[in-house]
Amino acid sequence: MADREKLDRLQENIFKVIVGRNETVKMLLSALLAGGHVLLEDVPGTGKTTLAKALAASLGCDFKRIQFTPDLLPADISGLNLYDQKAGEFRFVKGPVITNILLADEINRATPRTQSALLEAMQEEQVTVDGVTYPLQEPFMVIATQNPVETAGTYPLPEAQLDRFMMQLSMGLPDEKEEIEMLKRFENDEPLETLQPVMIREEILHLREEAGQVFIHEDLMAYLVSIVQKIRASERILQPVSPRATLAFLRALKAYAYLSGRDYVLPDDIKELAYPVLAHRIQVYGEKSEKAEVIRAALSSVAVPTEDFTHR
């Protein structure tokens, strides 16, 4: 089966459960192919957890879920050493983070100390417990859901952790037709329970390699960096975009172009991904909506290159 057909089957499998949200699913798969992590933020009941479960069920990989609560401890995530009386030695009990796809559900209901237990795993794909390091098997992807910070019982994620999410996505609310379709689909069945894997671990790794070969013209790299520099220079910025964000942006662009059936990046890809890749990484003076205005201002102030971007 061609790689394009594999990706089509993966998307179709997810859409057996998810109604609409085509662009959100495409962004999620782009992060998967780019080796990144995704933060899904929206009000409760919009399908954030369902989307994460649908992706995990569609992949023939190990999957774990952590329900974040205020009393969750770092060891509940990374694992701990327990003394085995029969063997007379300590034995490492793996935490749920040692998996391929990790669903961190309602991540901002846990304390910042517990949230930070994911930092090493997300950045270095390894876990260290009592001085011993345990590497994680690729692919490793964290899909975290969070309720808006205004929701009762939530803690804002530390900036260092937000910066390790490649994208922040929102499900949004369905329109009238989508909501009717959702009612019909879930009236008597639970599609998620019967969802079968359509891709194995080795295929995901192969697709990642293919996506990494997508061509991006030097002028587009310069265009990307100019946008980032403009955002950093904004007087409304409190927390600037990090170099890690620029690298994540590049990887996401290649994966997004690959999912779009191209082996080269276009300027429109940069415009499409600017907000989901950058917005959650910056802090602004004023309202949250100011982030979108800062990014729009940067996009409009940088001239779009007009070269032929299809050739090396």
Short mmCIF file of C-alpha atoms in Angstrom, two decimals:
data_model
loop_
_atom_site.label_atom_id
_atom_site.label_comp_id
_atom_site.label_asym_id
_atom_site.label_seq_id
_atom_site.Cartn_x
_atom_site.Cartn_y
_atom_site.Cartn_z
CA MET A 1 0.00 0.00 0.00
CA ALA A 2 1.31 3.48 -0.90
CA ASP A 3 2.17 5.83 1.95
CA ARG A 4 -0.58 8.22 0.86
CA GLU A 5 -3.17 5.47 1.12
CA LYS A 6 -1.97 4.55 4.61
CA LEU A 7 -2.46 8.12 5.77
CA ASP A 8 -5.89 8.29 4.14
CA ARG A 9 -6.91 5.10 5.95
CA LEU A 10 -5.67 6.53 9.23
CA GLN A 11 -7.71 9.70 8.81
CA GLU A 12 -10.79 7.76 7.70
CA ASN A 13 -10.50 5.54 10.76
CA ILE A 14 -10.43 8.55 13.08
CA PHE A 15 -13.43 10.06 11.30
CA LYS A 16 -15.46 6.98 12.20
CA VAL A 17 -15.50 8.50 15.68
CA ILE A 18 -14.90 12.22 15.15
CA VAL A 19 -17.49 14.24 13.24
CA GLY A 20 -16.04 17.22 11.39
CA ARG A 21 -12.85 18.78 12.81
CA ASN A 22 -10.96 17.88 9.60
CA GLU A 23 -8.27 20.54 10.10
CA THR A 24 -7.79 19.63 13.76
CA VAL A 25 -7.23 15.98 12.83
CA LYS A 26 -4.78 16.99 10.10
CA MET A 27 -2.83 19.11 12.59
CA LEU A 28 -2.77 16.25 15.09
CA LEU A 29 -1.40 13.84 12.48
CA SER A 30 1.15 16.46 11.40
CA ALA A 31 2.45 16.55 14.97
CA LEU A 32 2.60 12.75 15.01
CA LEU A 33 4.68 12.66 11.82
CA ALA A 34 6.89 15.50 13.07
CA GLY A 35 7.64 13.74 16.36
CA GLY A 36 5.85 16.38 18.42
CA HIS A 37 3.35 16.53 21.24
CA VAL A 38 -0.11 18.14 21.19
CA LEU A 39 -2.11 20.08 23.75
CA LEU A 40 -5.88 20.02 23.18
CA GLU A 41 -7.61 22.88 24.96
CA ASP A 42 -11.33 23.50 25.00
CA VAL A 43 -14.33 23.53 27.29
CA PRO A 44 -15.38 20.12 28.71
CA GLY A 45 -17.41 17.84 26.47
CA THR A 46 -16.10 18.88 23.06
CA GLY A 47 -14.40 15.57 22.24
CA LYS A 48 -10.78 16.21 23.25
CA THR A 49 -10.34 12.87 24.99
CA THR A 50 -12.30 11.07 22.28
CA LEU A 51 -9.99 12.40 19.57
CA ALA A 52 -6.89 11.30 21.49
CA LYS A 53 -8.36 7.84 22.07
CA ALA A 54 -9.37 7.52 18.40
CA LEU A 55 -5.81 8.22 17.26
CA ALA A 56 -4.35 5.77 19.78
CA ALA A 57 -6.85 3.06 18.82
CA SER A 58 -5.97 3.57 15.13
CA LEU A 59 -2.27 2.95 15.75
CA GLY A 60 -0.89 -0.46 16.63
CA CYS A 61 1.19 0.99 19.46
CA ASP A 62 1.28 0.78 23.22
CA PHE A 63 -1.16 3.26 24.76
CA LYS A 64 -1.53 4.57 28.31
CA ARG A 65 -3.84 7.10 29.87
CA ILE A 66 -3.29 9.22 32.98
CA GLN A 67 -6.22 11.05 34.54
CA PHE A 68 -4.60 14.09 36.12
CA THR A 69 -5.96 15.07 39.53
CA PRO A 70 -4.69 17.40 42.30
CA ASP A 71 -3.40 14.45 44.37
CA LEU A 72 -1.40 12.86 41.51
CA LEU A 73 2.32 12.53 42.33
CA PRO A 74 5.34 12.61 39.97
CA ALA A 75 6.06 8.93 40.75
CA ASP A 76 2.55 8.08 39.53
CA ILE A 77 3.73 9.20 36.09
CA SER A 78 7.38 8.16 35.84
CA GLY A 79 7.32 5.04 38.02
CA LEU A 80 9.22 4.11 41.17
CA ASN A 81 11.49 1.52 42.76
CA LEU A 82 9.78 -0.91 45.13
CA TYR A 83 11.56 -3.32 47.44
CA ASP A 84 10.97 -6.97 46.52
CA GLN A 85 11.23 -8.93 49.75
CA LYS A 86 11.52 -12.31 48.01
CA ALA A 87 14.37 -11.20 45.75
CA GLY A 88 15.91 -9.00 48.42
CA GLU A 89 16.36 -6.07 46.02
CA PHE A 90 14.59 -3.07 44.61
CA ARG A 91 12.52 -3.54 41.46
CA PHE A 92 11.55 -0.76 39.07
CA VAL A 93 7.82 -0.50 38.43
CA LYS A 94 7.26 1.33 35.14
CA GLY A 95 5.04 4.37 35.18
CA PRO A 96 2.42 4.98 32.46
CA VAL A 97 4.74 7.47 30.73
CA ILE A 98 6.76 4.50 29.44
CA THR A 99 4.58 3.88 26.40
CA ASN A 100 4.19 5.03 22.78
CA ILE A 101 1.06 7.17 22.94
CA LEU A 102 0.31 8.83 26.28
CA LEU A 103 -3.01 10.53 26.93
CA ALA A 104 -2.55 13.08 29.72
CA ASP A 105 -6.19 13.81 30.43
CA GLU A 106 -7.05 17.16 32.03
CA ILE A 107 -3.36 17.82 32.58
CA ASN A 108 -3.93 21.20 34.21
CA ARG A 109 -5.85 19.69 37.12
CA ALA A 110 -2.57 18.42 38.62
CA THR A 111 -0.09 20.60 40.46
CA PRO A 112 2.83 22.17 38.54
CA ARG A 113 5.25 19.83 40.35
CA THR A 114 3.41 16.79 38.97
CA GLN A 115 3.04 18.32 35.50
CA SER A 116 6.79 18.87 35.38
CA ALA A 117 7.35 15.10 35.68
CA LEU A 118 6.65 14.93 31.94
CA LEU A 119 9.35 17.41 30.93
CA GLU A 120 12.24 14.96 30.53
CA ALA A 121 10.09 12.43 28.68
CA MET A 122 8.69 15.03 26.26
CA GLN A 123 12.04 16.64 25.46
CA GLU A 124 14.54 13.78 25.64
CA GLU A 125 12.32 10.69 25.28
CA GLN A 126 13.67 9.17 28.47
CA VAL A 127 12.74 8.86 32.14
CA THR A 128 15.18 9.03 35.04
CA VAL A 129 14.24 7.46 38.38
CA ASP A 130 16.70 7.33 41.30
CA GLY A 131 19.60 8.10 38.97
CA VAL A 132 18.79 5.38 36.43
CA THR A 133 17.69 6.44 32.95
CA TYR A 134 15.11 4.45 30.98
CA PRO A 135 14.84 5.30 27.25
CA LEU A 136 11.39 5.48 25.68
CA GLN A 137 10.55 3.57 22.53
CA GLU A 138 9.73 5.54 19.40
CA PRO A 139 7.27 6.78 18.52
CA PHE A 140 6.57 8.59 21.78
CA MET A 141 3.79 11.18 21.73
CA VAL A 142 1.98 12.99 24.52
CA ILE A 143 -1.55 14.11 23.75
CA ALA A 144 -2.65 16.27 26.65
CA THR A 145 -6.12 17.70 27.16
CA GLN A 146 -6.82 20.69 29.32
CA ASN A 147 -9.78 22.80 30.27
CA PRO A 148 -9.44 26.58 29.93
CA VAL A 149 -7.52 28.05 32.87
CA GLU A 150 -10.63 29.96 33.91
CA THR A 151 -12.28 26.61 34.77
CA ALA A 152 -12.50 25.85 38.49
CA GLY A 153 -9.83 23.53 39.90
CA THR A 154 -7.18 24.10 37.22
CA TYR A 155 -3.52 25.12 37.41
CA PRO A 156 -1.79 26.99 34.57
CA LEU A 157 0.88 24.90 32.87
CA PRO A 158 4.47 26.10 33.42
CA GLU A 159 5.95 27.98 30.47
CA ALA A 160 8.73 25.39 30.15
CA GLN A 161 6.16 22.65 29.67
CA LEU A 162 4.01 24.62 27.23
CA ASP A 163 7.11 25.13 25.09
CA ARG A 164 7.49 21.36 24.73
CA PHE A 165 4.13 20.98 23.02
CA MET A 166 4.54 21.31 19.27
CA MET A 167 0.96 22.50 18.83
CA GLN A 168 -2.00 23.64 20.84
CA LEU A 169 -5.29 22.77 19.15
CA SER A 170 -8.95 23.42 19.87
CA MET A 171 -11.87 21.18 18.98
CA GLY A 172 -14.48 23.92 18.82
CA LEU A 173 -18.22 23.36 18.81
CA PRO A 174 -20.02 21.49 15.97
CA ASP A 175 -22.37 23.24 13.63
CA GLU A 176 -25.98 22.09 13.27
CA LYS A 177 -25.33 19.45 10.59
CA GLU A 178 -22.32 18.03 12.43
CA GLU A 179 -24.23 17.79 15.69
CA ILE A 180 -27.12 15.96 14.01
CA GLU A 181 -24.63 13.54 12.42
CA MET A 182 -23.02 13.01 15.81
CA LEU A 183 -26.39 12.09 17.35
CA LYS A 184 -27.10 9.58 14.57
CA ARG A 185 -23.67 8.00 14.81
CA PHE A 186 -23.71 7.60 18.57
CA GLU A 187 -27.43 6.90 19.03
CA ASN A 188 -27.12 3.14 19.43
CA ASP A 189 -23.39 2.46 19.06
CA GLU A 190 -20.05 3.49 20.51
CA PRO A 191 -17.73 3.58 17.46
CA LEU A 192 -14.64 4.01 19.63
CA GLU A 193 -15.10 0.58 21.18
CA THR A 194 -14.91 -1.18 17.81
CA LEU A 195 -12.13 0.90 16.27
CA GLN A 196 -9.28 -1.28 14.96
CA PRO A 197 -5.62 -0.33 14.30
CA VAL A 198 -4.81 0.51 10.69
CA MET A 199 -1.09 1.25 11.10
CA ILE A 200 1.74 -0.42 12.98
CA ARG A 201 4.68 1.18 14.78
CA GLU A 202 7.20 0.54 12.00
CA GLU A 203 4.94 2.25 9.45
CA ILE A 204 4.69 5.35 11.62
CA LEU A 205 8.48 5.55 11.88
CA HIS A 206 8.81 5.13 8.11
CA LEU A 207 6.29 7.92 7.47
CA ARG A 208 8.22 10.15 9.86
CA GLU A 209 11.37 9.60 7.81
CA GLU A 210 9.47 10.39 4.60
CA ALA A 211 8.02 13.59 6.09
CA GLY A 212 11.48 14.67 7.21
CA GLN A 213 12.64 14.61 3.57
CA VAL A 214 10.12 17.26 2.48
CA PHE A 215 11.91 20.19 0.86
CA ILE A 216 11.72 23.72 2.24
CA HIS A 217 13.30 26.52 0.20
CA GLU A 218 15.89 28.77 1.87
CA ASP A 219 13.69 31.79 1.19
CA LEU A 220 10.87 30.13 3.12
CA MET A 221 13.22 29.43 6.01
CA ALA A 222 14.12 33.12 6.01
CA TYR A 223 10.39 33.98 5.84
CA LEU A 224 9.71 31.73 8.83
CA VAL A 225 12.52 33.25 10.89
CA SER A 226 11.43 36.80 9.99
CA ILE A 227 7.94 36.07 11.34
CA VAL A 228 9.38 34.70 14.58
CA GLN A 229 11.67 37.72 14.91
CA LYS A 230 8.74 40.10 14.37
CA ILE A 231 6.76 38.39 17.11
CA ARG A 232 9.71 38.63 19.51
CA ALA A 233 10.07 42.34 18.75
CA SER A 234 6.42 43.13 19.51
CA GLU A 235 5.92 45.55 22.39
CA ARG A 236 2.99 43.43 23.59
CA ILE A 237 5.15 40.34 24.19
CA LEU A 238 5.91 39.32 27.76
CA GLN A 239 7.23 35.80 27.00
CA PRO A 240 9.00 35.57 23.59
CA VAL A 241 9.08 32.66 21.16
CA SER A 242 11.99 30.32 21.88
CA PRO A 243 14.44 28.82 19.35
CA ARG A 244 12.89 25.44 20.24
CA ALA A 245 9.64 26.80 18.82
CA THR A 246 11.33 27.74 15.53
CA LEU A 247 12.69 24.20 15.15
CA ALA A 248 9.29 22.72 16.00
CA PHE A 249 7.70 25.03 13.42
CA LEU A 250 10.06 23.71 10.74
CA ARG A 251 9.33 20.05 11.52
CA ALA A 252 5.59 20.70 11.66
CA LEU A 253 5.69 22.43 8.27
CA LYS A 254 7.33 19.46 6.60
CA ALA A 255 4.82 17.02 8.10
CA TYR A 256 1.88 19.25 7.18
CA ALA A 257 3.07 19.52 3.57
CA TYR A 258 3.56 15.74 3.45
CA LEU A 259 0.01 15.17 4.69
CA SER A 260 -1.16 17.58 2.00
CA GLY A 261 0.37 15.30 -0.65
CA ARG A 262 3.38 17.50 -1.43
CA ASP A 263 7.14 17.04 -1.10
CA TYR A 264 7.74 20.78 -0.64
CA VAL A 265 6.55 23.52 1.74
CA LEU A 266 4.51 26.53 0.59
CA PRO A 267 4.10 29.99 2.20
CA ASP A 268 0.46 29.15 2.94
CA ASP A 269 1.64 26.28 5.15
CA ILE A 270 3.51 28.78 7.32
CA LYS A 271 0.44 30.99 7.60
CA GLU A 272 -1.75 27.99 8.44
CA LEU A 273 0.51 26.66 11.19
CA ALA A 274 1.66 29.94 12.75
CA TYR A 275 -1.06 30.14 15.38
CA PRO A 276 -1.24 26.47 16.51
CA VAL A 277 2.57 26.24 16.75
CA LEU A 278 3.38 29.64 18.26
CA ALA A 279 0.41 31.03 20.20
CA HIS A 280 0.69 28.86 23.31
CA ARG A 281 4.43 29.60 23.61
CA ILE A 282 4.09 33.37 24.00
CA GLN A 283 2.80 35.47 26.85
CA VAL A 284 1.29 38.88 26.12
CA TYR A 285 0.23 41.93 28.05
CA GLY A 286 -3.56 42.04 28.08
CA GLU A 287 -6.20 39.54 27.02
CA LYS A 288 -5.55 36.06 25.61
CA SER A 289 -7.00 37.22 22.26
CA GLU A 290 -3.99 39.54 21.95
CA LYS A 291 -1.88 36.53 20.95
CA ALA A 292 -3.77 36.16 17.69
CA GLU A 293 -3.38 39.87 16.97
CA VAL A 294 0.37 39.72 17.57
CA ILE A 295 0.76 36.76 15.20
CA ARG A 296 -1.50 38.34 12.54
CA ALA A 297 0.50 41.55 12.73
CA ALA A 298 3.76 39.65 12.20
CA LEU A 299 2.35 37.74 9.23
CA SER A 300 1.04 40.89 7.58
CA SER A 301 4.27 42.85 8.10
CA VAL A 302 6.63 40.31 6.51
CA ALA A 303 6.72 40.15 2.72
CA VAL A 304 5.81 36.75 1.29
CA PRO A 305 8.59 35.37 -0.95
CA THR A 306 7.62 34.61 -4.54
CA GLU A 307 10.24 32.09 -5.65
CA ASP A 308 9.58 28.65 -7.14
CA PHE A 309 9.43 26.58 -3.95
CA THR A 310 9.07 23.17 -5.62
CA HIS A 311 12.73 22.63 -6.55
CA ARG A 312 15.88 22.25 -4.51
#
